[in-house]
Amino acid sequence: LELLAEAEIALGHPDLAADWAKHADEASTALPTGRQRGLALLAKAWAALPGSPADAAALAAPAIGILADVGDQLSLARALLLAGRALADAEEPSVAADHLDRALSAARRAGAQALVTQIEAARHRVTLVGGPDRLTERERTITELILAGRTNREIAAELFLSTRTIEASLSRIYAKLGVRGRTRLIAHLTRDDD
């Protein structure tokens, strides 16, 4: 049921997500296992995400503990991903990054490659927007295009900018992220912290 709550949020239907969260809560009452309780809290967290990322993170916290205790690595990874997204939305990028790193480890232990990819993308977004030296929207766009394998010339053409403007933007990106050059930028953004 928590997957249905998550899907409704992705489709932009928070009211339907709340309905699924209610059903998940009822299911956890009918079958009172730790896992069911953790999944019910996870469904409630998904339903809370659009209106209050801080509330969603607070609801995800006990779900994380419960799911870790019962050893459900897949659901734990999903709960940590939700908490990471919520904390990033609540402008707590360093805590969000920690949750996403833990989510990545749990997803790998569960062998959930599609979820690993989703978590890596969320982690990259937190890296790009977090910290005291936040990247501007243009710098984030340029960085995402670099990660997609584009050259400076291709980026300049795609964004209708000069190559010199791209080079100047890259210099600022390198300084903000504390890296030297394109290769190190890519390594920084795609590193495996495990």
C-alpha positions as CSV (number, residue, x, y, z in Angstrom):
1,L,0.0,0.0,0.0
2,E,2.9,2.3,0.6
3,L,4.0,1.8,-3.0
4,L,0.5,3.1,-4.1
5,A,0.9,6.1,-1.8
6,E,4.2,6.8,-3.4
7,A,2.8,6.4,-6.9
8,E,-0.1,8.8,-6.2
9,I,2.4,11.4,-5.1
10,A,4.4,10.9,-8.3
11,L,1.2,11.4,-10.2
12,G,0.3,14.5,-8.3
13,H,-2.6,13.1,-6.3
14,P,-1.8,13.8,-2.6
15,D,-5.4,13.1,-1.5
16,L,-5.3,9.6,-3.0
17,A,-1.9,9.1,-1.4
18,A,-3.5,10.0,2.0
19,D,-6.2,7.4,1.3
20,W,-3.6,4.7,0.6
21,A,-1.8,5.8,3.8
22,K,-5.0,5.3,5.8
23,H,-5.4,1.8,4.3
24,A,-1.8,1.0,5.1
25,D,-2.4,2.1,8.7
26,E,-5.5,-0.1,8.9
27,A,-3.6,-3.1,7.5
28,S,-0.9,-2.6,10.1
29,T,-3.6,-2.8,12.8
30,A,-5.1,-5.9,11.3
31,L,-1.6,-7.5,10.9
32,P,0.4,-6.0,13.7
33,T,3.9,-6.9,12.6
34,G,6.9,-4.6,12.8
35,R,7.3,-4.6,9.1
36,Q,3.6,-3.7,8.5
37,R,3.9,-0.8,11.0
38,G,7.1,0.4,9.3
39,L,5.4,0.3,5.9
40,A,2.3,2.1,7.2
41,L,4.6,4.9,8.6
42,L,6.3,5.0,5.2
43,A,2.9,5.4,3.4
44,K,2.0,8.3,5.8
45,A,5.4,9.9,5.1
46,W,4.8,9.8,1.3
47,A,1.4,11.3,1.8
48,A,2.9,14.2,3.9
49,L,5.7,14.9,1.5
50,P,4.0,17.5,-0.8
51,G,2.6,19.6,2.0
52,S,5.3,19.3,4.6
53,P,8.7,17.8,3.8
54,A,9.7,18.2,7.5
55,D,6.7,16.2,8.6
56,A,7.5,13.6,6.0
57,A,11.0,13.3,7.3
58,A,9.7,13.0,10.8
59,L,7.3,10.2,9.8
60,A,10.0,8.4,7.9
61,A,12.4,8.3,10.9
62,P,10.6,5.7,12.9
63,A,9.9,3.7,9.7
64,I,13.6,3.6,9.1
65,G,14.3,2.3,12.5
66,I,11.6,-0.4,12.3
67,L,12.5,-1.5,8.8
68,A,16.2,-1.7,9.8
69,D,15.3,-3.8,12.9
70,V,13.3,-6.3,10.8
71,G,16.0,-6.5,8.2
72,D,13.9,-5.4,5.2
73,Q,16.7,-3.9,3.1
74,L,14.5,-3.0,0.2
75,S,11.9,-1.1,2.2
76,L,14.6,0.4,4.3
77,A,16.3,1.8,1.2
78,R,13.0,3.3,0.1
79,A,12.3,4.8,3.5
80,L,15.8,6.3,3.5
81,L,15.3,7.7,0.0
82,L,12.1,9.3,1.0
83,A,13.7,10.8,4.1
84,G,16.6,12.1,2.0
85,R,14.2,13.7,-0.5
86,A,12.2,15.2,2.3
87,L,15.3,16.6,4.1
88,A,16.6,18.0,0.9
89,D,13.2,19.8,0.3
90,A,13.4,21.0,3.9
91,E,16.8,22.5,3.1
92,E,18.9,20.2,5.2
93,P,21.3,19.0,2.4
94,S,24.0,17.4,4.6
95,V,21.5,15.3,6.6
96,A,19.7,14.5,3.3
97,A,23.0,13.3,1.7
98,D,23.7,11.0,4.7
99,H,20.3,9.4,4.4
100,L,20.7,9.0,0.7
101,D,24.2,7.4,1.2
102,R,22.6,4.9,3.6
103,A,19.7,4.3,1.2
104,L,22.3,3.5,-1.5
105,S,24.0,0.9,0.7
106,A,20.7,-0.7,1.6
107,A,19.5,-0.8,-2.0
108,R,22.7,-2.4,-3.1
109,R,22.4,-5.0,-0.3
110,A,18.9,-5.7,-1.5
111,G,20.1,-6.1,-5.1
112,A,17.7,-3.4,-6.3
113,Q,19.5,-1.9,-9.3
114,A,16.6,0.3,-10.4
115,L,16.3,1.7,-6.9
116,V,20.1,2.2,-6.8
117,T,19.9,4.3,-10.0
118,Q,17.0,6.4,-8.5
119,I,18.9,7.0,-5.3
120,E,22.1,8.0,-7.2
121,A,20.1,10.6,-9.1
122,A,18.6,12.0,-5.9
123,R,22.1,12.0,-4.3
124,H,23.5,14.0,-7.3
125,R,20.7,16.5,-7.0
126,V,21.5,17.0,-3.3
127,T,25.2,17.4,-4.2
128,L,24.3,20.0,-6.8
129,V,22.0,22.1,-4.7
130,G,23.3,21.6,-1.2
131,G,25.9,23.3,1.0
132,P,26.9,26.9,1.5
133,D,28.2,27.3,-2.0
134,R,25.0,26.3,-3.8
135,L,25.2,26.1,-7.6
136,T,23.0,28.4,-9.6
137,E,20.3,26.9,-11.8
138,R,22.6,27.4,-14.9
139,E,25.5,25.8,-13.1
140,R,23.4,22.8,-12.2
141,T,22.2,22.5,-15.8
142,I,25.8,22.7,-17.1
143,T,26.9,20.1,-14.5
144,E,24.0,17.7,-15.5
145,L,25.0,18.1,-19.1
146,I,28.6,17.2,-18.3
147,L,27.4,14.1,-16.4
148,A,25.5,13.3,-19.6
149,G,28.8,13.3,-21.5
150,R,28.4,16.6,-23.4
151,T,31.4,18.7,-24.4
152,N,31.7,22.4,-23.7
153,R,30.9,23.2,-27.3
154,E,27.8,21.0,-27.2
155,I,26.7,22.5,-23.9
156,A,27.2,26.0,-25.3
157,A,25.1,25.2,-28.4
158,E,22.3,23.6,-26.4
159,L,22.1,26.5,-23.9
160,F,22.6,29.2,-26.6
161,L,25.7,30.5,-24.8
162,S,29.3,31.0,-25.9
163,T,31.9,28.4,-25.1
164,R,33.7,31.0,-23.0
165,T,30.6,31.5,-20.9
166,I,30.5,27.7,-20.3
167,E,34.2,27.7,-19.4
168,A,33.7,30.5,-16.9
169,S,30.7,28.7,-15.4
170,L,32.8,25.5,-15.1
171,S,35.5,27.5,-13.2
172,R,32.9,28.6,-10.7
173,I,31.5,25.1,-10.4
174,Y,35.0,23.6,-9.8
175,A,35.7,26.2,-7.1
176,K,32.3,25.7,-5.4
177,L,32.7,22.0,-5.3
178,G,36.4,22.0,-4.5
179,V,37.5,20.0,-7.5
180,R,40.1,20.6,-10.2
181,G,38.8,19.9,-13.7
182,R,36.1,18.0,-15.5
183,T,37.3,14.5,-14.7
184,R,37.4,15.2,-11.0
185,L,34.0,16.9,-11.2
186,I,32.5,13.8,-12.7
187,A,34.3,11.6,-10.1
188,H,33.1,13.9,-7.3
189,L,29.5,13.6,-8.4
190,T,29.5,9.9,-9.2
191,R,31.7,8.6,-6.4
192,D,30.7,5.6,-4.4
193,D,31.1,6.5,-0.7
194,D,30.6,2.9,0.5
